[in-house]
CSV table of C-alpha atoms in Angstrom, one decimal:
chain,number,residue,atom,x,y,z
A,796,MET,CA,0.0,0.0,0.0
A,797,THR,CA,1.4,3.4,-1.0
A,798,SER,CA,1.6,6.4,1.3
A,799,SER,CA,0.5,8.9,-1.3
A,800,MET,CA,-2.3,8.9,-3.7
A,801,PRO,CA,-1.4,9.0,-7.5
A,802,GLU,CA,-2.9,11.3,-9.9
A,803,PRO,CA,-5.9,10.0,-12.0
A,804,THR,CA,-4.9,8.2,-15.1
A,805,ALA,CA,-6.6,8.0,-18.4
A,806,PRO,CA,-9.4,5.3,-18.3
A,807,SER,CA,-9.3,2.2,-20.5
A,808,SER,CA,-11.8,1.8,-23.3
A,809,ARG,CA,-11.8,-2.0,-24.0
A,810,GLY,CA,-15.3,-2.4,-25.2
A,811,ALA,CA,-18.7,-2.8,-23.5
A,812,ILE,CA,-19.0,-4.2,-20.0
A,813,ASP,CA,-20.3,-7.8,-20.2
A,814,LEU,CA,-22.9,-8.8,-17.6
A,815,ALA,CA,-23.3,-12.3,-16.0
A,816,ALA,CA,-24.8,-13.6,-12.8
A,817,LEU,CA,-23.1,-15.7,-10.2
A,818,LYS,CA,-25.0,-17.4,-7.3
A,819,LYS,CA,-24.0,-15.6,-4.1
A,820,VAL,CA,-24.3,-16.8,-0.5
A,821,HIS,CA,-26.1,-14.0,1.5
A,822,PRO,CA,-25.6,-11.3,-1.2
A,823,GLU,CA,-27.5,-8.7,0.8
A,824,ARG,CA,-24.7,-8.1,3.3
A,825,ILE,CA,-23.2,-5.1,1.4
A,826,ASP,CA,-26.2,-3.5,-0.1
A,827,ALA,CA,-28.4,-3.6,3.0
A,828,PRO,CA,-26.7,-1.8,5.9
A,829,GLU,CA,-27.4,-2.6,9.5
A,830,ASN,CA,-30.5,-1.0,11.1
A,831,ASN,CA,-31.7,0.3,7.7
A,832,ALA,CA,-29.2,3.1,7.8
A,833,PRO,CA,-28.6,5.1,4.7
A,834,SER,CA,-26.0,3.5,2.4
A,835,TRP,CA,-23.7,5.0,-0.3
A,836,VAL,CA,-22.7,1.5,-1.4
A,837,ARG,CA,-24.1,-0.5,-4.4
A,838,THR,CA,-23.2,-3.4,-6.7
A,839,ILE,CA,-22.8,-2.2,-10.3
A,840,ASN,CA,-23.6,-3.7,-13.6
A,841,GLN,CA,-23.6,-2.5,-17.2
A,842,GLU,CA,-26.7,-0.3,-16.8
A,843,LEU,CA,-25.3,1.3,-13.6
A,844,PHE,CA,-21.7,1.8,-14.7
A,845,PRO,CA,-22.3,5.0,-16.6
A,846,GLU,CA,-24.2,6.3,-13.6
A,847,ILE,CA,-21.2,5.6,-11.4
A,848,VAL,CA,-18.9,7.3,-13.8
A,849,ALA,CA,-21.2,10.4,-13.8
A,850,ILE,CA,-21.2,10.4,-10.0
A,851,SER,CA,-17.4,10.5,-10.0
A,852,GLN,CA,-17.7,14.0,-11.4
A,853,GLN,CA,-19.4,15.0,-8.1
A,854,VAL,CA,-17.7,12.9,-5.5
A,855,PRO,CA,-14.9,10.3,-5.6
A,856,VAL,CA,-16.1,6.7,-6.2
A,857,ILE,CA,-14.4,3.7,-4.6
A,858,VAL,CA,-14.6,0.6,-6.9
A,859,SER,CA,-14.0,-2.7,-5.1
A,860,LEU,CA,-13.3,-5.6,-7.5
A,861,GLY,CA,-13.6,-8.9,-5.7
A,862,SER,CA,-15.6,-12.1,-5.6
A,863,PRO,CA,-18.6,-13.0,-3.4
A,864,ARG,CA,-17.1,-16.5,-3.2
A,865,SER,CA,-13.9,-15.1,-1.6
A,866,PRO,CA,-14.2,-14.5,2.2
A,867,ALA,CA,-11.3,-12.1,1.9
A,868,SER,CA,-13.3,-10.0,-0.6
A,869,VAL,CA,-16.5,-10.1,1.5
A,870,GLN,CA,-14.6,-9.0,4.6
A,871,LEU,CA,-12.8,-6.2,2.8
A,872,ASP,CA,-16.1,-4.9,1.3
A,873,GLY,CA,-17.6,-4.8,4.8
A,874,LEU,CA,-14.8,-2.7,6.1
A,875,LEU,CA,-14.8,-0.4,3.1
A,876,ALA,CA,-18.6,0.0,3.3
A,877,SER,CA,-18.4,1.0,7.0
A,878,VAL,CA,-15.8,3.7,6.3
A,879,VAL,CA,-17.6,5.0,3.1
A,880,ASN,CA,-21.0,5.2,4.8
A,881,ALA,CA,-19.4,7.2,7.7
A,882,LYS,CA,-18.5,9.9,5.2
A,883,ASN,CA,-22.3,10.6,4.6
A,884,GLY,CA,-22.1,11.1,0.8
A,885,SER,CA,-18.8,12.8,0.3
A,886,VAL,CA,-17.6,9.5,-1.3
A,887,VAL,CA,-19.5,6.4,-2.6
A,888,MET,CA,-18.6,2.8,-3.2
A,889,ALA,CA,-19.3,0.4,-6.1
A,890,THR,CA,-18.7,-3.4,-5.8
A,891,VAL,CA,-17.8,-5.5,-8.8
A,892,ASP,CA,-17.7,-9.3,-9.1
A,893,ALA,CA,-14.4,-9.5,-11.0
A,894,GLU,CA,-15.0,-13.2,-11.9
A,895,THR,CA,-18.2,-12.6,-13.8
A,896,GLU,CA,-17.6,-9.0,-14.8
A,897,SER,CA,-14.2,-9.9,-16.4
A,898,THR,CA,-14.3,-7.0,-18.9
A,899,ILE,CA,-14.5,-4.5,-16.0
A,900,ALA,CA,-11.5,-6.2,-14.3
A,901,GLN,CA,-9.5,-6.1,-17.6
A,902,ALA,CA,-10.4,-2.5,-18.2
A,903,PHE,CA,-9.0,-1.6,-14.8
A,904,GLN,CA,-6.0,-3.9,-15.4
A,905,VAL,CA,-6.8,-5.9,-12.3
A,906,THR,CA,-4.5,-9.0,-11.9
A,907,GLN,CA,-5.7,-10.2,-8.5
A,908,VAL,CA,-8.7,-9.8,-6.1
A,909,PRO,CA,-9.6,-8.1,-4.0
A,910,SER,CA,-8.4,-4.9,-5.7
A,911,VAL,CA,-9.6,-1.4,-5.0
A,912,ILE,CA,-9.5,1.5,-7.5
A,913,ALA,CA,-11.1,4.9,-7.3
A,914,LEU,CA,-12.7,7.1,-9.9
A,915,ILE,CA,-12.4,10.9,-10.0
A,916,ASN,CA,-13.9,12.7,-12.9
A,917,GLY,CA,-14.3,9.4,-14.7
A,918,GLN,CA,-10.6,8.6,-14.4
A,919,PRO,CA,-9.1,5.7,-12.4
A,920,VAL,CA,-6.9,6.2,-9.4
A,921,PRO,CA,-5.1,3.0,-8.2
A,922,MET,CA,-5.5,2.4,-4.5
A,923,PHE,CA,-4.4,-1.0,-3.3
A,924,GLN,CA,-4.7,-4.8,-3.7
A,925,GLY,CA,-5.4,-7.4,-1.1
A,926,SER,CA,-6.6,-6.8,2.4
A,927,ALA,CA,-6.3,-3.7,4.6
A,928,GLU,CA,-6.9,-2.5,8.1
A,929,VAL,CA,-9.6,0.0,8.9
A,930,SER,CA,-7.0,2.6,9.8
A,931,GLN,CA,-5.3,2.2,6.5
A,932,ILE,CA,-8.6,2.4,4.6
A,933,GLN,CA,-9.5,5.6,6.5
A,934,SER,CA,-6.0,7.2,5.7
A,935,LEU,CA,-6.3,6.4,2.0
A,936,LEU,CA,-9.8,7.7,1.9
A,937,ASP,CA,-8.8,11.0,3.4
A,938,GLU,CA,-6.0,11.2,0.7
A,939,LEU,CA,-8.6,10.5,-2.0
A,940,LEU,CA,-10.9,13.2,-0.7
A,941,SER,CA,-8.0,15.7,-0.7
A,942,LEU,CA,-7.2,14.6,-4.3
A,943,GLY,CA,-10.9,15.1,-5.2
A,944,ILE,CA,-10.8,18.7,-3.9
A,945,GLN,CA,-7.7,19.4,-6.0
A,946,HIS,CA,-9.7,18.2,-9.1
A,947,GLY,CA,-12.9,20.1,-8.2
A,948,VAL,CA,-14.7,16.9,-7.0
A,949,SER,CA,-15.8,17.7,-3.5
A,950,GLY,CA,-19.6,17.7,-3.3
A,951,THR,CA,-22.0,15.3,-1.6
A,952,VAL,CA,-24.6,13.0,-3.0
A,953,ALA,CA,-27.8,11.3,-1.8
A,954,PRO,CA,-27.5,7.7,-0.5
A,955,PHE,CA,-28.3,4.8,-2.9
A,956,SER,CA,-30.7,3.5,-0.2
A,957,THR,CA,-32.3,5.3,2.7
A,958,GLY,CA,-33.6,2.4,4.7
A,959,ALA,CA,-37.2,3.1,3.6
A,960,ALA,CA,-37.4,-0.2,1.7
A,961,PRO,CA,-38.7,-3.3,3.4
A,962,ALA,CA,-36.0,-5.1,5.3
A,963,GLU,CA,-34.6,-8.3,4.0
A,964,ALA,CA,-35.7,-11.5,5.8
A,965,PRO,CA,-33.2,-12.1,8.7
A,966,LEU,CA,-30.6,-14.8,8.3
A,967,PRO,CA,-30.7,-17.8,10.5
A,968,PRO,CA,-29.0,-16.9,13.8
A,969,LEU,CA,-26.0,-19.2,13.3
A,970,HIS,CA,-25.5,-17.9,9.8
A,971,GLN,CA,-25.6,-14.4,11.0
A,972,ALA,CA,-23.2,-15.2,13.8
A,973,ALA,CA,-20.8,-16.7,11.3
A,974,LEU,CA,-20.9,-13.7,9.0
A,975,ASP,CA,-20.4,-11.3,11.9
A,976,ALA,CA,-17.4,-13.4,13.0
A,977,ILE,CA,-15.9,-13.2,9.4
A,978,GLU,CA,-16.3,-9.5,9.3
A,979,ALA,CA,-14.5,-9.3,12.7
A,980,GLY,CA,-11.7,-11.5,11.5
A,981,ASP,CA,-12.5,-14.3,13.9
A,982,PHE,CA,-12.5,-17.2,11.4
A,983,GLN,CA,-12.5,-19.9,14.1
A,984,ALA,CA,-15.7,-18.6,15.5
A,985,ALA,CA,-17.2,-18.5,12.1
A,986,GLU,CA,-16.2,-22.1,11.5
A,987,ILE,CA,-17.8,-23.1,14.8
A,988,ALA,CA,-21.0,-21.3,13.9
A,989,TYR,CA,-21.3,-23.0,10.6
A,990,LYS,CA,-20.5,-26.4,12.1
A,991,HIS,CA,-23.3,-25.9,14.6
A,992,ALA,CA,-25.7,-24.9,11.8
A,993,LEU,CA,-24.8,-28.2,10.0
A,994,ASN,CA,-25.3,-30.2,13.2
A,995,ASP,CA,-28.8,-28.7,13.5
A,996,LYS,CA,-29.6,-29.1,9.8
A,997,PRO,CA,-27.2,-31.5,7.9
A,998,ASN,CA,-28.6,-30.6,4.5
A,999,ASP,CA,-28.0,-26.8,5.0
A,1000,THR,CA,-26.3,-26.1,1.7
A,1001,ASP,CA,-25.5,-22.5,2.5
A,1002,ALA,CA,-23.8,-23.5,5.8
A,1003,ALA,CA,-21.8,-26.1,4.0
A,1004,ILE,CA,-20.6,-23.6,1.5
A,1005,GLY,CA,-19.9,-21.0,4.2
A,1006,LEU,CA,-17.9,-23.5,6.1
A,1007,ASN,CA,-15.7,-24.3,3.1
A,1008,GLN,CA,-15.2,-20.6,2.5
A,1009,VAL,CA,-14.1,-20.0,6.0
A,1010,ARG,CA,-11.7,-22.9,5.9
A,1011,LEU,CA,-10.3,-21.6,2.6
A,1012,LEU,CA,-9.6,-18.2,4.2
A,1013,MET,CA,-8.1,-19.8,7.3
A,1014,ARG,CA,-5.7,-21.8,5.1
A,1015,THR,CA,-4.6,-18.8,3.0
A,1016,GLN,CA,-4.7,-15.8,5.3
A,1017,ASP,CA,-1.0,-16.1,6.4
A,1018,GLN,CA,0.4,-17.4,3.2
A,1019,ASP,CA,2.9,-15.6,1.0
A,1020,LEU,CA,1.8,-15.9,-2.6
A,1021,ALA,CA,5.2,-15.9,-4.2
A,1022,ALA,CA,6.6,-18.5,-1.8
A,1023,VAL,CA,3.6,-20.7,-2.3
A,1024,ARG,CA,3.9,-20.5,-6.1
A,1025,ALA,CA,7.6,-21.2,-5.9
A,1026,ALA,CA,7.1,-24.3,-3.8
A,1027,GLY,CA,4.4,-25.5,-6.1
A,1028,ALA,CA,6.6,-25.1,-9.2
A,1029,ALA,CA,9.5,-26.9,-7.5
A,1030,ASN,CA,7.4,-29.8,-6.2
A,1031,PRO,CA,4.8,-30.7,-8.8
A,1032,ASP,CA,4.0,-34.0,-7.0
A,1033,ASP,CA,4.0,-32.7,-3.5
A,1034,LEU,CA,0.4,-32.9,-2.3
A,1035,GLU,CA,0.5,-30.0,0.2
A,1036,ALA,CA,2.4,-27.7,-2.2
A,1037,GLN,CA,-0.2,-28.3,-4.9
A,1038,LEU,CA,-3.2,-27.8,-2.6
A,1039,ALA,CA,-1.7,-24.6,-1.3
A,1040,VAL,CA,-1.3,-23.1,-4.8
A,1041,ALA,CA,-4.8,-24.2,-5.8
A,1042,ASP,CA,-6.2,-22.5,-2.6
A,1043,MET,CA,-4.4,-19.3,-3.4
A,1044,ASP,CA,-5.6,-19.4,-7.1
A,1045,VAL,CA,-9.2,-19.6,-6.0
A,1046,VAL,CA,-8.9,-16.7,-3.6
A,1047,GLY,CA,-7.1,-14.7,-6.3
A,1048,GLY,CA,-9.8,-15.5,-8.9
A,1049,HIS,CA,-7.7,-17.9,-11.0
A,1050,VAL,CA,-10.3,-20.6,-10.7
A,1051,GLU,CA,-9.6,-22.5,-13.9
A,1052,ASP,CA,-5.8,-22.7,-13.0
A,1053,ALA,CA,-6.7,-24.1,-9.5
A,1054,PHE,CA,-9.0,-26.7,-10.9
A,1055,GLY,CA,-6.5,-27.7,-13.7
A,1056,ARG,CA,-3.7,-28.1,-11.2
A,1057,LEU,CA,-5.6,-30.5,-9.0
A,1058,VAL,CA,-7.1,-32.5,-11.8
A,1059,ASN,CA,-3.5,-33.0,-13.2
A,1060,PHE,CA,-2.2,-34.0,-9.8
A,1061,ILE,CA,-5.0,-36.5,-9.4
A,1062,GLY,CA,-4.3,-37.9,-12.9
A,1063,ARG,CA,-0.6,-38.5,-12.0
A,1064,ASN,CA,-1.0,-39.9,-8.5
A,1065,PHE,CA,-2.8,-42.8,-6.7
A,1066,GLY,CA,-3.8,-43.9,-3.2
A,1067,ASP,CA,-4.5,-41.6,-0.3
A,1068,GLU,CA,-3.0,-38.5,-1.8
A,1069,ARG,CA,-5.2,-38.8,-4.8
A,1070,GLU,CA,-8.3,-39.0,-2.6
A,1071,VAL,CA,-7.2,-36.0,-0.5
A,1072,ALA,CA,-6.7,-33.9,-3.7
A,1073,ARG,CA,-10.1,-35.1,-5.0
A,1074,ALA,CA,-11.8,-34.1,-1.8
A,1075,ARG,CA,-10.2,-30.7,-1.8
A,1076,LEU,CA,-11.2,-30.1,-5.4
A,1077,VAL,CA,-14.9,-31.0,-4.6
A,1078,GLU,CA,-14.7,-28.5,-1.7
A,1079,LEU,CA,-13.4,-25.8,-4.1
A,1080,TYR,CA,-16.2,-26.6,-6.5
A,1081,SER,CA,-18.8,-25.8,-3.8
A,1082,ILE,CA,-17.2,-22.5,-3.1
A,1083,VAL,CA,-17.2,-21.4,-6.8
A,1084,GLY,CA,-20.7,-22.8,-7.3
A,1085,VAL,CA,-21.8,-26.2,-8.6
A,1086,HIS,CA,-23.6,-24.7,-11.6
A,1087,ASP,CA,-20.6,-22.5,-12.6
A,1088,GLU,CA,-19.5,-23.4,-16.1
A,1089,ARG,CA,-15.9,-23.7,-14.9
A,1090,VAL,CA,-17.0,-26.3,-12.3
A,1091,VAL,CA,-19.0,-28.2,-14.9
A,1092,ALA,CA,-16.0,-28.3,-17.3
A,1093,SER,CA,-13.6,-29.4,-14.5
A,1094,ARG,CA,-15.9,-32.1,-13.3
A,1095,GLN,CA,-15.9,-33.6,-16.8
A,1096,LYS,CA,-12.1,-33.6,-16.8
A,1097,LEU,CA,-12.0,-35.1,-13.3
A,1098,ALA,CA,-14.3,-37.9,-14.4
A,1099,ARG,CA,-11.9,-38.7,-17.3
A,1100,VAL,CA,-8.8,-39.1,-15.1
A,1101,LEU,CA,-10.7,-41.0,-12.4
A,1102,PHE,CA,-12.4,-43.5,-14.7
């Protein structure tokens, strides 16, 4: 993370933004603030993108590119949203699913998720990649607001939602407890909550997916990407090395690379290691979504190497 904010750069123009839908677990977390408070945060699509660009002529816009299947992205968006909403309209936030909105990610030249970029007068301002603490986010946001003033972008705008709409149905208590724990960075508590939910209801699909998400985050939170990749390249038949790279690839949005790596490992190995790799691959399938086309394609490749 840099200590000073760069000047806006010329925006990319790589064609129209493509829309797609991806099943999300509890997608209302970001767009529905607690206690029906006003929110200056929204998820954008092709129709809303020009509106967001227009808003950046009035106030700076934070664009968070991540994945609803990545606990790290969900956690970061929660922190960003709390800081943005505290500014009461002097800055707004747009969330983008970088996996399904790949054209947006390419236009912003995003190579990993989560990545955060700002817009001022329609021009992108790089901010940071990966996770960040609240204090770091607040410091960068203050720099961004100062940069906006320098470029004549220093107004305020009305919230995207005012709390007047009917509230979403509440989540089951254990699911809510797990999500609160994730936002607080207490992944062990989140794991316990999801386990209790599954004990109460063994066919709770959302709890099973949530448990896999939390375990993925726990496995990757302290890992160094360069070191993990180097170990994986040096040890192609080491089970733990290949599992670690696959985990990092899913968190970083390189889903097909992760799947291909584990399918290839399974095809080269037999016995207990093969079964462990297969079980991890199935776990990653659930995180990405069983109906995702990448999962469907990978399952076909897995069947060929298994049978």
